[in-house]
Short mmCIF file of C-alpha atoms in Angstrom, two decimals:
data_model
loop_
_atom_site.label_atom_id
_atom_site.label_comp_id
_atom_site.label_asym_id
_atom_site.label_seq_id
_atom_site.Cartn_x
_atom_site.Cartn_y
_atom_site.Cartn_z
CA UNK A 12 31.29 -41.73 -68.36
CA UNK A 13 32.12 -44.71 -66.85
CA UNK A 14 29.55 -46.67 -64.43
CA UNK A 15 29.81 -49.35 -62.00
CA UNK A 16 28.16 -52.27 -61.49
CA UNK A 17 25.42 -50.47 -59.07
CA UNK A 18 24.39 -47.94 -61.70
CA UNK A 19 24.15 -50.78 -64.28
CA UNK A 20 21.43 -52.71 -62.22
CA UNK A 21 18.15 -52.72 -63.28
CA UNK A 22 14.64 -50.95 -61.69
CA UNK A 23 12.07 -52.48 -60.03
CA UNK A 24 8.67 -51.47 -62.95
CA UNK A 25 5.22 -52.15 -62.32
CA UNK A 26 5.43 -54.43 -65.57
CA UNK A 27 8.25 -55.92 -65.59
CA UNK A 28 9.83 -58.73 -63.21
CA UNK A 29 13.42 -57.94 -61.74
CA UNK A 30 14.75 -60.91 -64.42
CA UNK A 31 13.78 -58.37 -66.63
CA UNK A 32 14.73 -55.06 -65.95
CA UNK A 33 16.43 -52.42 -67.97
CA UNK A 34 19.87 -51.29 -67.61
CA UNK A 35 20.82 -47.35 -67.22
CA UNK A 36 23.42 -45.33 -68.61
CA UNK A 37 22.97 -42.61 -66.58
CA UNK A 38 22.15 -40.64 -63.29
CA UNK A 39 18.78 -39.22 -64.73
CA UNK A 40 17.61 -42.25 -65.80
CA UNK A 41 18.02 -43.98 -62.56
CA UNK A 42 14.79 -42.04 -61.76
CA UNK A 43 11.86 -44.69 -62.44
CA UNK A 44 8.75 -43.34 -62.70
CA UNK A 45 5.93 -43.38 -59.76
CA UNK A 46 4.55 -46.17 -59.07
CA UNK A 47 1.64 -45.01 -57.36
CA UNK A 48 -0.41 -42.30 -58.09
CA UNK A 49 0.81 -38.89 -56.70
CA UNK A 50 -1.30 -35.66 -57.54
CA UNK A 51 0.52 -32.69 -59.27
CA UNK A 52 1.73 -31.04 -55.52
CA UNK A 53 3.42 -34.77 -54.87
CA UNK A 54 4.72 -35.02 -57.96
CA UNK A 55 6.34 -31.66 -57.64
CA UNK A 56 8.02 -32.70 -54.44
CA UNK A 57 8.94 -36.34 -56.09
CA UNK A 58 10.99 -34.18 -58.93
CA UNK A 59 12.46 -31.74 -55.91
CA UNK A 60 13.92 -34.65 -54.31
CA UNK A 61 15.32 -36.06 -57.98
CA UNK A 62 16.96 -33.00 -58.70
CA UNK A 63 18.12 -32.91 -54.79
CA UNK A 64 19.79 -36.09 -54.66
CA UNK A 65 21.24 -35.84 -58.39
CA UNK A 66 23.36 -32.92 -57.07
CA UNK A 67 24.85 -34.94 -54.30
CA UNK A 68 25.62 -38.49 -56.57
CA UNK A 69 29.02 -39.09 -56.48
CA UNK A 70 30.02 -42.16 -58.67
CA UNK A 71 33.34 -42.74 -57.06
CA UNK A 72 31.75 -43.21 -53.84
CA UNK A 73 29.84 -46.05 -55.12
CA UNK A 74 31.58 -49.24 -55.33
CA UNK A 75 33.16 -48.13 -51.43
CA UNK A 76 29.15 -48.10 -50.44
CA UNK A 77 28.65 -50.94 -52.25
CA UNK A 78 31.74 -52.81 -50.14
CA UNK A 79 30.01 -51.11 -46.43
CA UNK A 80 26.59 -52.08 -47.03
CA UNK A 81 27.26 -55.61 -48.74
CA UNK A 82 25.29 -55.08 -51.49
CA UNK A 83 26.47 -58.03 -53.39
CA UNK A 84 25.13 -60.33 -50.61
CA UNK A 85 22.37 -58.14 -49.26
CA UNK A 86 21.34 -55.77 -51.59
CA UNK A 87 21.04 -57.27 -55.02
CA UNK A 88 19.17 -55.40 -57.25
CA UNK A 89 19.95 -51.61 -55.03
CA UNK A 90 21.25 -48.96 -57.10
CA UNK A 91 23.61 -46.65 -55.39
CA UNK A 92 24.24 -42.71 -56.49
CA UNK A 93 27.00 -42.20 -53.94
CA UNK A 94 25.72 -39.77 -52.04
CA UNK A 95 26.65 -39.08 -48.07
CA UNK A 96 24.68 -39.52 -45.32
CA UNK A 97 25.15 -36.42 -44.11
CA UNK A 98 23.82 -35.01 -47.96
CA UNK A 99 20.55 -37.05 -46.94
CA UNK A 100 19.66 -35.68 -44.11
CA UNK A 101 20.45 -31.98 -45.01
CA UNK A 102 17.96 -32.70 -48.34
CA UNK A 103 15.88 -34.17 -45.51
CA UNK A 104 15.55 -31.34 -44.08
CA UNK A 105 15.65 -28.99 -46.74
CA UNK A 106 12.62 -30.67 -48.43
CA UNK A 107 10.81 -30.68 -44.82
CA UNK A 108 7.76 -33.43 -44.05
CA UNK A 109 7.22 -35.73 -46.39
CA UNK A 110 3.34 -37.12 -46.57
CA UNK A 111 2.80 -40.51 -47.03
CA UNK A 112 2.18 -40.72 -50.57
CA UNK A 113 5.51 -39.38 -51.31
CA UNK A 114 7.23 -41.47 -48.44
CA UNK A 115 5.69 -44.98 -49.90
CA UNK A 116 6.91 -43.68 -53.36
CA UNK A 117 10.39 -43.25 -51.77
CA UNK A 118 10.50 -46.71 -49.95
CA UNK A 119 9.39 -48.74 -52.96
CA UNK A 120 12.31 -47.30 -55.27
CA UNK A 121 15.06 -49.22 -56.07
CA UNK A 122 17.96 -46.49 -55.47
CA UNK A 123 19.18 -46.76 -51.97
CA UNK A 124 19.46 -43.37 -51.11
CA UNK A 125 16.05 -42.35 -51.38
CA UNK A 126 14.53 -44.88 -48.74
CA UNK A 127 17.20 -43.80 -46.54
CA UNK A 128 15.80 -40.22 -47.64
CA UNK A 129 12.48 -41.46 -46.61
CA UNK A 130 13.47 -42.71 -43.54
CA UNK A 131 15.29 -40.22 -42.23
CA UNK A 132 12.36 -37.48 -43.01
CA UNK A 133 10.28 -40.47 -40.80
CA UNK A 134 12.12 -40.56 -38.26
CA UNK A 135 12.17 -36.58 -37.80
CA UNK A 136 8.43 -36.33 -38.03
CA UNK A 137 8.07 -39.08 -35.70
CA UNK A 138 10.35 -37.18 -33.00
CA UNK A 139 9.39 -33.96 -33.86
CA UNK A 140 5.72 -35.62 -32.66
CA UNK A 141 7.18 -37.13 -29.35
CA UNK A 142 8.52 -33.92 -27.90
CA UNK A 143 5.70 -31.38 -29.29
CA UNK A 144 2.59 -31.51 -26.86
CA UNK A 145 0.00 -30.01 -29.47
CA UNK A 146 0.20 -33.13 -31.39
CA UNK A 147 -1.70 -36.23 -30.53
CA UNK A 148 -1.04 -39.65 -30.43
CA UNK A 149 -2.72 -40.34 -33.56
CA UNK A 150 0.07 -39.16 -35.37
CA UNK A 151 2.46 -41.36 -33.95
CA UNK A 152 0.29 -44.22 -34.60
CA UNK A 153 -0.29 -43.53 -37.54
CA UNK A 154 3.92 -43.19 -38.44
CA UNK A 155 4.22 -46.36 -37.06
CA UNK A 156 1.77 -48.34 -38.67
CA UNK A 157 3.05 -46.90 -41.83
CA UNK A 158 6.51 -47.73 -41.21
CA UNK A 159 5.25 -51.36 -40.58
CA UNK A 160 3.68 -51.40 -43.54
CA UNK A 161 6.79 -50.30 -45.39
CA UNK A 162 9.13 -52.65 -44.35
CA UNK A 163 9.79 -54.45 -47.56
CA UNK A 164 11.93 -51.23 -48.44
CA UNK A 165 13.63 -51.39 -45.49
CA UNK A 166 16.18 -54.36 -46.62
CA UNK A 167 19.16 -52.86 -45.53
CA UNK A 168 21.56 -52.90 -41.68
CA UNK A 169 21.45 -49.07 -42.60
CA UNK A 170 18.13 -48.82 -43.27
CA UNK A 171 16.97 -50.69 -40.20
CA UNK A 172 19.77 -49.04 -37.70
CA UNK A 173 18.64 -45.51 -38.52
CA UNK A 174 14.74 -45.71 -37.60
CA UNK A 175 14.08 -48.96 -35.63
CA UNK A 176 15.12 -47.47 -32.44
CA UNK A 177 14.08 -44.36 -33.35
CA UNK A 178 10.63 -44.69 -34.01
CA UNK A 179 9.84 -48.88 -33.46
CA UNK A 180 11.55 -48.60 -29.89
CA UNK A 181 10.25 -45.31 -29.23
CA UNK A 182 6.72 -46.53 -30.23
CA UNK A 183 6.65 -50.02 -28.30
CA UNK A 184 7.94 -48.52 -25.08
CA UNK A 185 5.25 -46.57 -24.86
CA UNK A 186 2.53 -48.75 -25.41
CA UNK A 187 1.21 -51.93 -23.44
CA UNK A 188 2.78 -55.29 -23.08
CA UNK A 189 0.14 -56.89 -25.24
CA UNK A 190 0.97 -54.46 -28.34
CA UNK A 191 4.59 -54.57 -27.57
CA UNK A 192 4.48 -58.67 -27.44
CA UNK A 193 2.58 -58.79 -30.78
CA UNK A 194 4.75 -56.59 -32.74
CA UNK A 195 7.92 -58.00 -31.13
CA UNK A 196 7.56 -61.67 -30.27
CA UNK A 197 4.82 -62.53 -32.52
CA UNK A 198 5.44 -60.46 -36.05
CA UNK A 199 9.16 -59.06 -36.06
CA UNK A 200 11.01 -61.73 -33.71
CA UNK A 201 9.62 -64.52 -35.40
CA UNK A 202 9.86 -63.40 -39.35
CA UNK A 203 11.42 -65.10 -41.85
CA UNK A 204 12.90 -61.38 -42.93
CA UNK A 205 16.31 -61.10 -41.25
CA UNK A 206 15.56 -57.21 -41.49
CA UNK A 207 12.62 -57.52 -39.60
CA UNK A 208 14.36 -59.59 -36.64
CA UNK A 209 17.08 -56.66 -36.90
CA UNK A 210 14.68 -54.77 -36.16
CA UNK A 211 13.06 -56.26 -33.34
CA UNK A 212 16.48 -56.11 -31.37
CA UNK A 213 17.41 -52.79 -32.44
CA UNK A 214 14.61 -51.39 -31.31
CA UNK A 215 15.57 -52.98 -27.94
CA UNK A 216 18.13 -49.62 -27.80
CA UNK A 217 15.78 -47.24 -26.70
CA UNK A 218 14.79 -49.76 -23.49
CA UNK A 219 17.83 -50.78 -22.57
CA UNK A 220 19.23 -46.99 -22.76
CA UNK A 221 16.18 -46.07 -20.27
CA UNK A 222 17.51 -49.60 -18.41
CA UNK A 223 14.46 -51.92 -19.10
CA UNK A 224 16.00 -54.91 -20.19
CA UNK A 225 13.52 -57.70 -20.25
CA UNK A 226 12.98 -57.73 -24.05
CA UNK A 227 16.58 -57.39 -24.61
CA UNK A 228 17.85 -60.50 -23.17
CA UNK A 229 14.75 -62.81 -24.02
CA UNK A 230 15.84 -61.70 -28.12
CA UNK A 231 19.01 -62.37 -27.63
CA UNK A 232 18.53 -65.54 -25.99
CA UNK A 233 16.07 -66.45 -29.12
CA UNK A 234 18.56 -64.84 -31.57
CA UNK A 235 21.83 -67.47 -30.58
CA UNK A 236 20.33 -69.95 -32.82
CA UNK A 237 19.48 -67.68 -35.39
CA UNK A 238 21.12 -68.15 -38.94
CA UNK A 239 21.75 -64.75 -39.82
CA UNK A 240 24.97 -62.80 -38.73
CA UNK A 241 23.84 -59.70 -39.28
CA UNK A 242 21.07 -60.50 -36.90
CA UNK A 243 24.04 -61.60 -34.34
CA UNK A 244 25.93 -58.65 -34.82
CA UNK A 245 23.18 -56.20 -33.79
CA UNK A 246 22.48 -58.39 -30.82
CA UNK A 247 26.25 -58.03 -29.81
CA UNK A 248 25.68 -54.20 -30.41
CA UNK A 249 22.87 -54.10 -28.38
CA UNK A 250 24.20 -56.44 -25.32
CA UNK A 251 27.22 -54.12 -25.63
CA UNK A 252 25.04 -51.21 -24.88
CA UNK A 253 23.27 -53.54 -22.01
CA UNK A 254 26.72 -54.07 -20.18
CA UNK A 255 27.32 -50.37 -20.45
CA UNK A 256 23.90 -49.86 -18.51
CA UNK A 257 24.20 -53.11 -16.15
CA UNK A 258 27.48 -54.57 -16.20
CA UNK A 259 26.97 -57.48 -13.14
CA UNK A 260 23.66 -58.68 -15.54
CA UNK A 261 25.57 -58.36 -18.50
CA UNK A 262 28.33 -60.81 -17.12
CA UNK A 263 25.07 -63.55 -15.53
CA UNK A 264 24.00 -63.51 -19.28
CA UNK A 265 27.42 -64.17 -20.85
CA UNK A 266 27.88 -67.03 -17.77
CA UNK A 267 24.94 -68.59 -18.98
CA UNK A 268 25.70 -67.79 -22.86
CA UNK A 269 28.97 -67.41 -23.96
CA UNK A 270 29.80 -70.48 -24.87
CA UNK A 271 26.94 -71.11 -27.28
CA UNK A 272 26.85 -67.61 -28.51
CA UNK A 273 28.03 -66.92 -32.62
CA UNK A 274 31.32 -65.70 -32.94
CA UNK A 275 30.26 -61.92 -34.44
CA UNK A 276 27.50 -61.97 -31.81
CA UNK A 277 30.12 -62.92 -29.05
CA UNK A 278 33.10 -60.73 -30.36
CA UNK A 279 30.78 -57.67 -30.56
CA UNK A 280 28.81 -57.79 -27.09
CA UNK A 281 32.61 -58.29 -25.06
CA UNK A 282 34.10 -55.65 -26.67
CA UNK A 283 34.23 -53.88 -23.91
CA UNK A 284 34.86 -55.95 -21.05
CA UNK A 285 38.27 -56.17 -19.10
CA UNK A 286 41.35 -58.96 -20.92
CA UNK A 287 40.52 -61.25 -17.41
CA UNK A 288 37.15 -61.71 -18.37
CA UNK A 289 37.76 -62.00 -21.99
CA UNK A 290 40.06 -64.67 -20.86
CA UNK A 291 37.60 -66.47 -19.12
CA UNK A 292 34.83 -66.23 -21.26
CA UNK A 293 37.13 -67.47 -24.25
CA UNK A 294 37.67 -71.01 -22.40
CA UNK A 295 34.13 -71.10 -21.59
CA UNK A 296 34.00 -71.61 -25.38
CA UNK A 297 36.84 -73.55 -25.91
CA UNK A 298 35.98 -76.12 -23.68
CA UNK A 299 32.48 -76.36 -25.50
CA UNK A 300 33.92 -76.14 -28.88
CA UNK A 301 36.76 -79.52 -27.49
CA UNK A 302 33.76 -81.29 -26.24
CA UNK A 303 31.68 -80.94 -29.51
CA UNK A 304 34.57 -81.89 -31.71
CA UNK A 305 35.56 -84.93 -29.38
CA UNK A 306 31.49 -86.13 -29.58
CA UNK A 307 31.99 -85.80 -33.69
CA UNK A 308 35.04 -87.65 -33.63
CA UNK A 309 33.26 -90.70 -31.44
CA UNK A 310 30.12 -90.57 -33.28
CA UNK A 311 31.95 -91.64 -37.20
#
């Protein structure tokens, strides 16, 4: 059997240091061993979801996954088994809630598809908890702190865009501004993890769909100077979804904007917008990017 470069990549062991890890040669074997302790019922589940997932790795979807994610600039060290999104979330919901000892096992292991697994069965419970009115708060809390907690596994655009709305939006919303400010502004916003400022502006999706736009705009303000793209292309997602909900705002913040903005965060927020102001918004920055060049050219 031939295997790509994914399946070749080392595993993340308790011992070892990723310099050193050892190389697979097969699907089974991509299956490290826990790394925390899980009693014999967890364990049993763990080995479910092994046998689960090995019946839905395809290798020639690999290196096409590996192209779509960008693992080679974002996810060294990720091993992929191919499997489809839509696979996950059936398994997901074959294998029903996961506890947290089992989810934390999921999120520290190196093969993609089982912290998407993992985040997927999150995301469920955490829904399943917002619409059923026998179940406290606590357990939404308690989802969410865990999911902060967890966010060195979630290293991925694919990762972060199918549970930060979902369950960080969901979560902030609902709370006061003082919670919402330190999660947001003061640990997500402000991280040197560009999946944790992804994060902070995709949860922005579940506000600006229920048209509270605030904390939209003040990231993406912040997020122009960030150095990330894939931090400017979710902010041109989400400003896209903004002009859908307020179109005269979204047009005073690309007045004000557009001509600093980053060209993926720029391309993707105007998507939508009619060719006349595309026109006009495209001068805007040509006119800044002529003045710029003519300072460089007087300044040597």
């Amino acid at each position: 059997m031939v295997f790509t470069r994914a399946q070749k990549r080392t595993l993340d062991s308790p011992e070892e240091p990723p310099s050193k890890r050892k190389p697979t040669t097969n699907f089974p074997s991509l299956f490290e061993p826990p790394k925390t302790h899980l009693d014999s019922t967890d364990l049993l589940k763990n080995t479910e979801i092994n046998k689960l997932l090995l019946e839905k790795a395809n290798i020639n979807n690999v290196q096409q996954l590996e192209r779509y994610l960008r693992v080679e600039k974002y996810g060294k060290g990720d091993m992929l088994l191919g499997a489809r999104v839509p696979d996950i979330r059936k398994i997901s919901t074959l294998i029903g809630e996961l506890n947290f000892n089992v989810l934390r096992e999921l999120l520290q292991s190196s093969i993609h598809e089982k912290r998407l697994l993992a985040l997927v069965n999150l995301v469920t419970q955490y829904q399943k908890n917002q619409v059923d009115p026998n179940l406290n708060t606590t357990n939404k809390d308690n989802i969410f702190k865990f999911y902060m907690e967890m966010r060195e596994g979630i290293d991925n655009w694919d990762l972060v865009d199918t549970s930060a709305s979902q369950i960080v939006g969901v979560h902030l919303y609902n709370k006061n501004e003082d919670f919402k400010k330190k999660w947001i502004y003061e640990t997500l916003a402000v991280s040197p993890r560009l999946w944790d400022r992804r994060i902070a502006i995709v949860a922005t999706r579940y506000f600006v769909a229920r048209k509270k736009f605030d904390d939209t705009l003040k990231l993406a303000e912040m997020f122009i100077e960030d150095s990330e793209e894939l931090v400017h292309k979710a902010t041109g997602w989400v400003l896209r979804e903004y002009g859908d909900q307020d179109m005269s705002g979204f047009y005073q913040f690309l007045n004000k904007n557009a001509a600093r903005m980053p060209r993926i965060m720029y391309d993707q927020s105007t998507r939508k917008i009619p060719e006349t102001m595309k026109s006009k918004y495209r001068k805007m920055r040509l006119e800044k990017a002529n003045k710029e060049k003519k300072h460089e050219n007087s300044s040597t």
